[in-house]
Coordinates of C-alpha atoms and ligand atoms in Angstrom, one line a residue:
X1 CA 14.8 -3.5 -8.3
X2 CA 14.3 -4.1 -11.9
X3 CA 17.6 -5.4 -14.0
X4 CA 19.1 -4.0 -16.6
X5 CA 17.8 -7.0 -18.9
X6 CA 14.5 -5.9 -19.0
X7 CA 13.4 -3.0 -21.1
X8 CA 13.3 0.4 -20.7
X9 CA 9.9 1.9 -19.6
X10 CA 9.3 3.4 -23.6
X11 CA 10.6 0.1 -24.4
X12 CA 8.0 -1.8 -22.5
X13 CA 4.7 0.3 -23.7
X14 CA 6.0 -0.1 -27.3
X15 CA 6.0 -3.9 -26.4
X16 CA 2.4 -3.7 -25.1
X17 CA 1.4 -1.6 -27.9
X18 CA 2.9 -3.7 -30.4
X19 CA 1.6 -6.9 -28.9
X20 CA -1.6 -5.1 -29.5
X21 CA -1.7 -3.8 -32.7
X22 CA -1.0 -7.2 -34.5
X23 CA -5.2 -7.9 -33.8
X24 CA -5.7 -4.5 -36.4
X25 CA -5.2 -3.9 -40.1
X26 CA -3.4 -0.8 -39.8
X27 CA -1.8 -1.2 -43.2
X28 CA 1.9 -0.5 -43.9
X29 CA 3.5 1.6 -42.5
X30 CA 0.3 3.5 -40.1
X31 CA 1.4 1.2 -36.6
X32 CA 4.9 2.4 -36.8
X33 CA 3.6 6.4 -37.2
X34 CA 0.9 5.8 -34.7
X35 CA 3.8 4.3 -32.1
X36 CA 6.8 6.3 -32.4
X37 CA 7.2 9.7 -30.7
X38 CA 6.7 12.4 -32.8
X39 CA 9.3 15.0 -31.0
X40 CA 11.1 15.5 -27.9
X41 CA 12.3 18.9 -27.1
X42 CA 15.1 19.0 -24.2
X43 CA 15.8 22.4 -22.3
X44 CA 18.0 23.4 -20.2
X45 CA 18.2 26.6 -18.6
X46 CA 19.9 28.7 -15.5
X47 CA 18.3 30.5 -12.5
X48 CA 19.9 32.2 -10.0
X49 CA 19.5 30.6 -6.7
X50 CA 21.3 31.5 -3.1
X51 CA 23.8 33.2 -4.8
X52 CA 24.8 31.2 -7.8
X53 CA 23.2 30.1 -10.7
X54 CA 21.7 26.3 -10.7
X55 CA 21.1 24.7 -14.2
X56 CA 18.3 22.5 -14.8
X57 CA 17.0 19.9 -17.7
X58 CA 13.4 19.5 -18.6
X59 CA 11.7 17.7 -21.3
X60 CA 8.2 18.5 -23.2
X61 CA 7.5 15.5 -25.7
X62 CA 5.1 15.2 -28.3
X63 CA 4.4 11.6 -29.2
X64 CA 1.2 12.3 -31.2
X65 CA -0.8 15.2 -32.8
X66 CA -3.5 13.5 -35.0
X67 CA -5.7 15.8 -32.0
X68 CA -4.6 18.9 -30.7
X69 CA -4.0 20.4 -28.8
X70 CA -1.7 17.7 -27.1
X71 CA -2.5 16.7 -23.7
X72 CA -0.5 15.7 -20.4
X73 CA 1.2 16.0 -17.0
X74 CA 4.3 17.8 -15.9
X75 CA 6.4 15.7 -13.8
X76 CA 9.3 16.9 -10.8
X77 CA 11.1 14.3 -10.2
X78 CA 15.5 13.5 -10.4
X79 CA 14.3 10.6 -12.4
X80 CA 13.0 12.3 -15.3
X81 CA 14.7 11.7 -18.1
X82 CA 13.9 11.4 -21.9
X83 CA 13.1 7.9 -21.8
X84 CA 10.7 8.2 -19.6
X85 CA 9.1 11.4 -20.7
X86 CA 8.4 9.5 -24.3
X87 CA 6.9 6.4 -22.4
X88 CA 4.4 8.9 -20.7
X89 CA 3.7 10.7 -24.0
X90 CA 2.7 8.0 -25.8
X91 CA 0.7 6.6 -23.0
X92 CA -1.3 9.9 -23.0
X93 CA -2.4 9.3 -26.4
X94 CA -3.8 6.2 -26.0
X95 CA -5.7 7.0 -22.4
X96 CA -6.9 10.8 -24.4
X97 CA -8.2 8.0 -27.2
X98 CA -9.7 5.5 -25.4
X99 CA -11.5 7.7 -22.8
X100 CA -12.4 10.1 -26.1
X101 CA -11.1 13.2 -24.6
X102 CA -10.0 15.2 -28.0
X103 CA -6.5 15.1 -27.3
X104 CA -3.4 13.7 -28.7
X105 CA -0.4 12.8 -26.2
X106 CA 2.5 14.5 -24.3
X107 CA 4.5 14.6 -21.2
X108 CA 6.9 16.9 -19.6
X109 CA 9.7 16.7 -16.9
X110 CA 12.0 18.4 -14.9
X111 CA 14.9 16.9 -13.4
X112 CA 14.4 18.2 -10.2
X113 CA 14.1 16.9 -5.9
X114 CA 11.0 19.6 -5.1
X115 CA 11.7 18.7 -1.7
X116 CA 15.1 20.6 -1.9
X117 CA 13.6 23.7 -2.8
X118 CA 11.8 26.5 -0.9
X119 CA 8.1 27.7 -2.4
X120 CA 10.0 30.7 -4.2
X121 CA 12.3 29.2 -5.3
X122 CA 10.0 26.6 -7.1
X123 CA 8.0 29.9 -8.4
X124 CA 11.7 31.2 -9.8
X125 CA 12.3 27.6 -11.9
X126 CA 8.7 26.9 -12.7
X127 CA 8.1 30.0 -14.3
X128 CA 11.6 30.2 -15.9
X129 CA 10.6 27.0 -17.4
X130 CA 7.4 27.5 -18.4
X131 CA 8.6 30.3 -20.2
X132 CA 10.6 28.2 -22.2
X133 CA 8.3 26.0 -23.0
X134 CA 5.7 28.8 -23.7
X135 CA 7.9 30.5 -26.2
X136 CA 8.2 27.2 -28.7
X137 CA 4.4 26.8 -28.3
X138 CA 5.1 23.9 -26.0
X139 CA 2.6 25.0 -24.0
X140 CA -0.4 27.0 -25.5
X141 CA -4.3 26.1 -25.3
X142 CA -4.7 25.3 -28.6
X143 CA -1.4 22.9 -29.3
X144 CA 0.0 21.7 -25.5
X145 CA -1.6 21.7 -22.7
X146 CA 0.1 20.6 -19.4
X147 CA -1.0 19.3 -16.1
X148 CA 0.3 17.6 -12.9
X149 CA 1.6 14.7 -12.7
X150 CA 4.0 13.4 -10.0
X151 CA 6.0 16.4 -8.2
X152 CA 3.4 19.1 -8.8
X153 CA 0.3 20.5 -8.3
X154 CA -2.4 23.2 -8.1
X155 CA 0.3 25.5 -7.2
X156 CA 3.0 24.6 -10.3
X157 CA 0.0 25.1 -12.7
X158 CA -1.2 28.4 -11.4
X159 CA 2.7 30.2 -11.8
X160 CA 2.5 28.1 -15.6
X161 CA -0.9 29.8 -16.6
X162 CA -0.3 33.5 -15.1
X163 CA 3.2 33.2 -17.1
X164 CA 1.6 32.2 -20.3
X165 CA -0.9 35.1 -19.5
X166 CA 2.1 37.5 -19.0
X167 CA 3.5 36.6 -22.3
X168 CA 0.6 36.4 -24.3
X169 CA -1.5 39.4 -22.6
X170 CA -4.4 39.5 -25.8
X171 CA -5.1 35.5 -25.6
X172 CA -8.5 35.6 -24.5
X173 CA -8.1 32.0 -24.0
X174 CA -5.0 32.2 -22.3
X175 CA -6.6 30.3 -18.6
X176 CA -6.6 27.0 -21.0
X177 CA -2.9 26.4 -21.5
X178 CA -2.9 24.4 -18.8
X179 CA -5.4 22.1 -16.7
X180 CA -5.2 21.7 -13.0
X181 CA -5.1 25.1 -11.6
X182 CA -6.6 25.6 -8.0
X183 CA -10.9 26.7 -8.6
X184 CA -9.7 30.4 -7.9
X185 CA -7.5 30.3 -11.2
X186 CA -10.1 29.0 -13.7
X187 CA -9.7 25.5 -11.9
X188 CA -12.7 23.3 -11.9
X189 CA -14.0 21.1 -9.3
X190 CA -13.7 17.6 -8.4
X191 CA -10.1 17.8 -10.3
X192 CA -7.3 17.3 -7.6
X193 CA -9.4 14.0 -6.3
X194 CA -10.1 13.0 -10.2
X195 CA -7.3 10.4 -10.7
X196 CA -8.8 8.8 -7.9
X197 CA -12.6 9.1 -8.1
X198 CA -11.6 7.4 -12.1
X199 CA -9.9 4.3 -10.2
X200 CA -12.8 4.1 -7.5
X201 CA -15.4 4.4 -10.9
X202 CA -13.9 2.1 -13.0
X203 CA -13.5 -0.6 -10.1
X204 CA -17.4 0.0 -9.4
X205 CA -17.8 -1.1 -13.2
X206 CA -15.4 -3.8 -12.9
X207 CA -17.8 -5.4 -10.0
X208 CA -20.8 -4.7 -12.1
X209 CA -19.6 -7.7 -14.2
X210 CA -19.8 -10.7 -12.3
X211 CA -18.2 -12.6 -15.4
X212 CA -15.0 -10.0 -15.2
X213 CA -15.0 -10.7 -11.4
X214 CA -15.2 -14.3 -11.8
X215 CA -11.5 -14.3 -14.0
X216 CA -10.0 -12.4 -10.9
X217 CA -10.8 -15.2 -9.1
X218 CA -12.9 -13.1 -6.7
X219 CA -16.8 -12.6 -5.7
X220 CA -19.4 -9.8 -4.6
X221 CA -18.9 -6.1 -4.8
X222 CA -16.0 -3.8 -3.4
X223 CA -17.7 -4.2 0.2
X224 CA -15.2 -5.9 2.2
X225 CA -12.3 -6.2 -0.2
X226 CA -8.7 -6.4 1.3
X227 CA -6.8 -4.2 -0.7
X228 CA -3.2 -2.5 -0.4
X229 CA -2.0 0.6 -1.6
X230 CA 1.2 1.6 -3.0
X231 CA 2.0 5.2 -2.7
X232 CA -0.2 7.4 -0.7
X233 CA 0.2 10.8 -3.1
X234 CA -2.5 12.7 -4.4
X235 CA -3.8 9.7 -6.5
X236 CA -3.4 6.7 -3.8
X237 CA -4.6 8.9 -1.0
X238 CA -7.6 9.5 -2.7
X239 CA -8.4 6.2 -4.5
X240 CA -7.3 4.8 -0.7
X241 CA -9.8 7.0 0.8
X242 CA -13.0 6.9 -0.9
X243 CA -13.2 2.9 -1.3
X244 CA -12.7 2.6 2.5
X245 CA -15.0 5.3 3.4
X246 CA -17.6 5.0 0.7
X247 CA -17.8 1.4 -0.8
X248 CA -16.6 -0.6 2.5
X249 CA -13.3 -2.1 1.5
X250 CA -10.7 -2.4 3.6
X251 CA -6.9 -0.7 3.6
X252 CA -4.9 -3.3 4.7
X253 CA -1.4 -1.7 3.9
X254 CA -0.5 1.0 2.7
X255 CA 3.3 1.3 1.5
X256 CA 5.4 4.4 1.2
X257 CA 9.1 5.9 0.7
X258 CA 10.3 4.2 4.3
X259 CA 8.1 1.7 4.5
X260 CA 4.4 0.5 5.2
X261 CA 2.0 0.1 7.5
X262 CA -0.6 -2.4 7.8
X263 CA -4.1 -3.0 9.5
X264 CA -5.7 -6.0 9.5
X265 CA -9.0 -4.4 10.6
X266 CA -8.2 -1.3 7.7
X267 CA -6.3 2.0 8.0
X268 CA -7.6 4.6 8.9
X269 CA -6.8 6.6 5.4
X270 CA -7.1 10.3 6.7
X271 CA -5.3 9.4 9.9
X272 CA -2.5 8.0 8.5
X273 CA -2.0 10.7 5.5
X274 CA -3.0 13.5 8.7
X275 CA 0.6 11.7 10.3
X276 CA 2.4 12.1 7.5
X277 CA 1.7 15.5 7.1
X278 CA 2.9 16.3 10.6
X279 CA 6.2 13.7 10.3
X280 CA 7.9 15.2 7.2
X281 CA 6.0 12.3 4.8
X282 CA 6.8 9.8 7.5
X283 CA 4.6 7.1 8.4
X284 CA 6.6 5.3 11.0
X285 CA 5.5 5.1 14.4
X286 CA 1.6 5.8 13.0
X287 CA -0.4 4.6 15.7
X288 CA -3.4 3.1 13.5
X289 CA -1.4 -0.1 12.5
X290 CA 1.7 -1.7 12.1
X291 CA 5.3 0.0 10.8
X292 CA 8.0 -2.3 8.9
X293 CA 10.7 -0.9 6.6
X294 CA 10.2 -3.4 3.9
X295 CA 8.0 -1.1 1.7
X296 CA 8.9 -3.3 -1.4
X297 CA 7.2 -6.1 0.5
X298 CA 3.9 -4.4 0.6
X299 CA 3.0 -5.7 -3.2
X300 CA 4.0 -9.7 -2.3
X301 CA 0.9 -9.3 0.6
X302 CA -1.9 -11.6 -0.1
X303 CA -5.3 -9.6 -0.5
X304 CA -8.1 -9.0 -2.7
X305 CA -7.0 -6.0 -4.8
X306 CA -3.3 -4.0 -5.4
X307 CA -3.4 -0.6 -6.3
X308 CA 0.1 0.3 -7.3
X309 CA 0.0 4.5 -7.3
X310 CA 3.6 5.2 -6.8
X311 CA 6.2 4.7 -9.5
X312 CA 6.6 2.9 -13.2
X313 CA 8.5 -0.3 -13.1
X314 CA 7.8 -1.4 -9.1
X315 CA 6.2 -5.3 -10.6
X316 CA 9.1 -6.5 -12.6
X317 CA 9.9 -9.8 -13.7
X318 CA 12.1 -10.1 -10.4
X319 CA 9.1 -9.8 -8.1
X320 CA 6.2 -10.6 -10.3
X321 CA 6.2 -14.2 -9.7
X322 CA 5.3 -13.7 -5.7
X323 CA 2.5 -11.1 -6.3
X324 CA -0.6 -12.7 -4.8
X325 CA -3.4 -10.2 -5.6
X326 CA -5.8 -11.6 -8.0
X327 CA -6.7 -8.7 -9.4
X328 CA -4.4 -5.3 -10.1
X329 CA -5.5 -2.2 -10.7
X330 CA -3.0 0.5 -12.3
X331 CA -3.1 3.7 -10.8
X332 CA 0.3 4.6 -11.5
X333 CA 1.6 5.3 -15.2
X334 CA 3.6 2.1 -16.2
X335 CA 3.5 0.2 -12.6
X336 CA 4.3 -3.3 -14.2
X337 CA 6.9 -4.0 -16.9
X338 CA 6.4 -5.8 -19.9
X339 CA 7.7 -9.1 -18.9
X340 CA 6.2 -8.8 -15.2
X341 CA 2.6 -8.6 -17.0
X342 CA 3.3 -11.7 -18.8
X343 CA 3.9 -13.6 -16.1
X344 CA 1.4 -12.0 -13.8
X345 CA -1.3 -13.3 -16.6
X346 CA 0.2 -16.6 -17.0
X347 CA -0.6 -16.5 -13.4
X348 CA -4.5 -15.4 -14.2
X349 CA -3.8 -12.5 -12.8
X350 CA -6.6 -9.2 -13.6
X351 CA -4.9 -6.6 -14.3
X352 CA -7.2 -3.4 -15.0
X353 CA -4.4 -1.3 -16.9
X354 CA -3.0 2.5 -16.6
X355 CA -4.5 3.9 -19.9
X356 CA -7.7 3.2 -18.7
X357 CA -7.6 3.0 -14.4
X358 CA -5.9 6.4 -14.3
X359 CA -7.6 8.6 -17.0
X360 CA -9.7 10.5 -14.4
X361 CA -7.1 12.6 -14.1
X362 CA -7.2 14.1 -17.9
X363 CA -10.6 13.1 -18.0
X364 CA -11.6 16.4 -15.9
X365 CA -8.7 18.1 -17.4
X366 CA -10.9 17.9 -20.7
X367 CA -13.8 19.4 -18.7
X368 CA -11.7 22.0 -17.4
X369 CA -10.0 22.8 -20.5
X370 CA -13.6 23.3 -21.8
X371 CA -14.6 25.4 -18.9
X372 CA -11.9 27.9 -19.7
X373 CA -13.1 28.0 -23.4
X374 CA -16.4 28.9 -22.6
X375 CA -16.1 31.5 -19.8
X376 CA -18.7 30.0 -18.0
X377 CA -18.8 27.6 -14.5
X378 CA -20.4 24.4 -15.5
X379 CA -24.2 24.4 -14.3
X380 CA -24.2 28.4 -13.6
X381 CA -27.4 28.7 -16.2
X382 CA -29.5 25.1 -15.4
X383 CA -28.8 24.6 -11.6
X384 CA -31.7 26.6 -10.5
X385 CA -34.2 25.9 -13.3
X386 CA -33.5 21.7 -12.4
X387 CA -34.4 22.9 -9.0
X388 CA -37.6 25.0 -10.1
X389 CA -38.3 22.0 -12.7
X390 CA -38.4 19.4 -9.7
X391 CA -40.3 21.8 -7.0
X392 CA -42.7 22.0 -9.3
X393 CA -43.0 17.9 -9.3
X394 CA -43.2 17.9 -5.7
X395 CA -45.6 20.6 -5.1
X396 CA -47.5 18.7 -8.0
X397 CA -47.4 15.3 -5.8
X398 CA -48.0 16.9 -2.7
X399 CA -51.4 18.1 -3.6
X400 CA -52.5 15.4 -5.4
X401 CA -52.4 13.5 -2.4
X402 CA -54.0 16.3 -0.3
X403 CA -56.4 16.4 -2.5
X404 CA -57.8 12.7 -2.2
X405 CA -56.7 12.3 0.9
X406 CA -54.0 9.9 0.3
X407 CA -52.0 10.8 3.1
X408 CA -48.1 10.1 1.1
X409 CA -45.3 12.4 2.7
X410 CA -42.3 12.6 0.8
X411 CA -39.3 11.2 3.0
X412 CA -37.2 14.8 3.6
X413 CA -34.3 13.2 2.4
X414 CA -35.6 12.1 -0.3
X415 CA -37.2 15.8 -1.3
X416 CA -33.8 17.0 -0.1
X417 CA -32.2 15.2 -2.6
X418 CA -34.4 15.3 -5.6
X419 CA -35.1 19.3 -5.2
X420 CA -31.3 19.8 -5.6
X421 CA -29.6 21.1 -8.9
X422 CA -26.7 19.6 -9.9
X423 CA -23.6 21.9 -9.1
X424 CA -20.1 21.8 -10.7
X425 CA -18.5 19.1 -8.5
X426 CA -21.5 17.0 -9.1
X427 CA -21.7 17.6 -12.7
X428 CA -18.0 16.6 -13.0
X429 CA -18.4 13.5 -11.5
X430 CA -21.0 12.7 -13.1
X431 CA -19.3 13.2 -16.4
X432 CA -16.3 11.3 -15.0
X433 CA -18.2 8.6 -13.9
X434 CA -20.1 8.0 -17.5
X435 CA -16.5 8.2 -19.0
X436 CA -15.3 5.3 -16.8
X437 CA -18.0 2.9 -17.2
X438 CA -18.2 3.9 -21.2
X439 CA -14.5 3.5 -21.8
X440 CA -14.9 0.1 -19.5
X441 CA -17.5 -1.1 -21.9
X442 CA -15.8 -0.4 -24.7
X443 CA -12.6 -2.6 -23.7
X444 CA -15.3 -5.7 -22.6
X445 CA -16.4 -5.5 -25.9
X446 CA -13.1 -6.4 -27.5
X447 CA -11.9 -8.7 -24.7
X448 CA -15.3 -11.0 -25.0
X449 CA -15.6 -10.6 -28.7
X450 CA -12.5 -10.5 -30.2
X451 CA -10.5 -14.0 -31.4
X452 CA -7.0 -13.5 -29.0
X453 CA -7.6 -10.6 -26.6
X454 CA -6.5 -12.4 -23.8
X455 CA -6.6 -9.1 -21.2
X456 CA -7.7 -6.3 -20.9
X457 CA -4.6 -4.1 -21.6
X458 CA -4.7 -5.7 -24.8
X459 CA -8.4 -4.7 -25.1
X460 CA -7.5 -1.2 -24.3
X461 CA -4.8 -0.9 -26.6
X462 CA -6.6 -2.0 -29.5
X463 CA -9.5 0.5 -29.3
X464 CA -7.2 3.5 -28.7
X465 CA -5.0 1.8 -31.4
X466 CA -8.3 1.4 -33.7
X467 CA -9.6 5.7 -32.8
X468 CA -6.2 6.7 -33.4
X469 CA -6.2 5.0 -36.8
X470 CA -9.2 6.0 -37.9
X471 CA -8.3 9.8 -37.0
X472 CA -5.0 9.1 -39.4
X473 CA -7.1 7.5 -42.5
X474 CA -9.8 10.4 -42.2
X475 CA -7.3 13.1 -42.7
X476 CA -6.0 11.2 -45.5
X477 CA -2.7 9.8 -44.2
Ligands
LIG501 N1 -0.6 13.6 -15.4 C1 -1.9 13.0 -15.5 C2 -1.8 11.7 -16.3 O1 -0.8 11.0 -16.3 C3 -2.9 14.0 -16.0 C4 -2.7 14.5 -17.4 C5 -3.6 15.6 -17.8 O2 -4.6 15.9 -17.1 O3 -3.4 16.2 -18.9 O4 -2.8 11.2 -16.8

């Protein structure tokens, strides 16, 4: 558990930001607009449930608009509270910045256990809130634009949009006020897996670097790399999934509410989140590895990499000391307090931080968002001429060695491959995956070549810090 002596979650990312902003010339008075919250707008409203009418508190904060329309998650959860909702916001602007989605930063919250609700009566108190929200222009496609986060989904954002639409029945644009709707709503693609795809593309750039990999005290590529998981929700699942099934690593545990499991040979990643499903979130008794209660302990195992993609706060300065991964990457939003990342770096631990590991998520939010502004699918007018444009190349090759008897064939998977437009999935990820590795480069550039980056978090923070700036001084603030 953290103690009360540490500081809050807002607390803690104004510490990182602060520790970062002393390496920039931001002139008086611009680091303390860029870091404090610009507004935090608290609701709470009644709905008539079995009978009687339940209240509810929900936040929407606005921590900066030097971009609008202001960008990030909605969260369900009995945690939420203002605090926390402000820590998010201002973490939004600086992932929106440093991955150079046009955004400026917000959060939302609703103090609520979905778990003790039934799918109707979610409708009821998402749409009463939305409606709230809608009416102050805390949600609108050109000034806020929700998404998930923690507690919600596909679902949530479909009731938010075909509210907005009911109360604002001209906005051609209406589909935009919010990013994560299921494909059949003006979704896009590739963006319920894209918090994860971002961590499994920005570790791929992390092991491009054999320099970087060298200060984690680690070798090779992601082949073979004992890693553990913390959390196995939409973002762990996936980030769990696709580097055991696609780049060879190896789930050794994976922690959860009532405890973890671990696999010495790997977990079996759809197995286990397959159990789960069928045991009300359970995943004792899974038969694909070993079941303790002491989730907690899951972080202390020794292994290659920790992916932390449950909760903020879970590496304090009470548990840091006995973390043994060399190298951390953040998948959750504030996994390791202030203090814990000081001593996890006197330690020479890597961390690869939030603002940067997790912003696949808002990432292909941005593309949807765009999507919806143009009215058009992604690749709907190219696909087909790539394909004609590369059929022609074959036929092209084909002949010429007919013609002089060459005797080449084209391997079919090869001309399988090559003769194939790009569709939207593979459009999105290949706009996420440019994003990562460009956003990557961008903080190796200020931890090699900048006098007192120590880490990357500080690297990240000072070229959000720096774009955020800039957009200030150029509209003359
Ligand atoms: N809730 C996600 C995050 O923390 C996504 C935000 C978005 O897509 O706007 O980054």
């Amino acid at each position: 558990m953290i103690s009360a002596d540490e500081p809050s979650f807002r607390e803690s990312v104004d510490l990182m930001f602060r520790r970062a902003a002393r390496h920039l010339e931001l002139g008086p008075g611009l680091e303390e607009k860029i870091r404090v919250c610009n507004s935090t707008y608290t609701v709470r409203f009644g709905v008539r449930l079995r009978g009687q009418i339940q209240t509810f508190t929900g936040y929407r904060s606005v921590h900066s608009e030097h971009m609008e329309p202001v960008k990030g998650g909605i969260r369900y959860a009995l945690s939420v509270n203002q605090d926390e909702v402000e820590a998010l916001a201002a973490l939004m602007t600086y992932k929106c910045a440093l991955v150079e989605t046009p955004f400026g930063g917000s959060k939302g919250g609703l103090c609520i256990d979905p778990r003790d609700y039934d799918e109707h009566e979610l409708e009821q108190i998402t749409r009463r809130f939305a409606y709230e929200l809608i009416k102050r222009d805390l949600i609108n496609p050109a000034q806020n634009v929700p998404a998930p986060d923690m507690g919600t989904g596909e679902r949530e954002m479909a009731w938010i949009a075909d509210q907005y639409m009911r109360m604002n029945t001209t906005d051609i644009n209406g589909k935009a006020c919010v990013t994560g709707k299921p494909p059949h709503a003006g979704g896009i693609q590739g963006r319920v897996e894209a918090t994860g795809r971002g961590l499994q593309y920005a570790l791929q750039e992390f092991f491009r670097h054999p320099q970087d990999v060298a200060r984690a005290r680690l070798s090779g590529g992601l082949d073979g790399k004992r890693i553990v998981v913390q959390g196995l929700g939409n973002v762990g699942y996936h980030v769990a999934k696709f580097l055991s099934v696609e780049d060879g690593a190896k789930i050794v545990a994976v922690a959860e509410r009532d405890g973890m499991v671990t696999n010495d040979r790997g977990l079996d990643i759809d197995a286990l989140q397959a159990w789960m499903a069928g045991n009300k979130g359970s995943i004792r008794d899974f038969p694909g590895g070993t079941f303790s209660e002491e989730s907690a302990a899951a972080l202390e195992l020794p292994c290659d990499i920790l992916i932390p993609a449950a909760h903020e706060g879970v590496i304090h300065r009470g548990n840091a000391a006995r973390i043994q991964a060399p190298l951390i990457i953040e998948a959750a939003n504030g996994p390791i307090t202030f203090g814990a990342d000081e001593i996890l770096r006197q330690m020479g631990c890597v961390i690869i931080p939030d603002l940067y590991a997790n912003a696949g998520g808002v990432t292909v939010s941005y593309f949807e968002w765009v999507k919806n502004l143009s009215h058009i699918r992604f690749g709907r007018m190219q696909r087909r001429a790539e394909e004609a444009r590369s059929r022609l190349m074959v036929e092209e090759l084909e002949r010429l060695s007919d013609d002089r008897h060459l005797g080449w064939t084209l391997s079919p998977d090869f001309k399988q491959k090559f003769l194939m437009g790009s569709d939207e999935l593979a459009l999105v990820r290949s706009g996420l995956d440019d994003t990562m590795r460009t956003a990557y480069q961008a903080m190796r550039e200020v931890w090699y070549g900048t006098e007192g980056i120590e880490d990357l978090r500080m690297a990240a923070y000072v070229v959000s810090i720096g774009r955020v700036a800039k957009t200030y001084k150029s509209k003359g603030l």
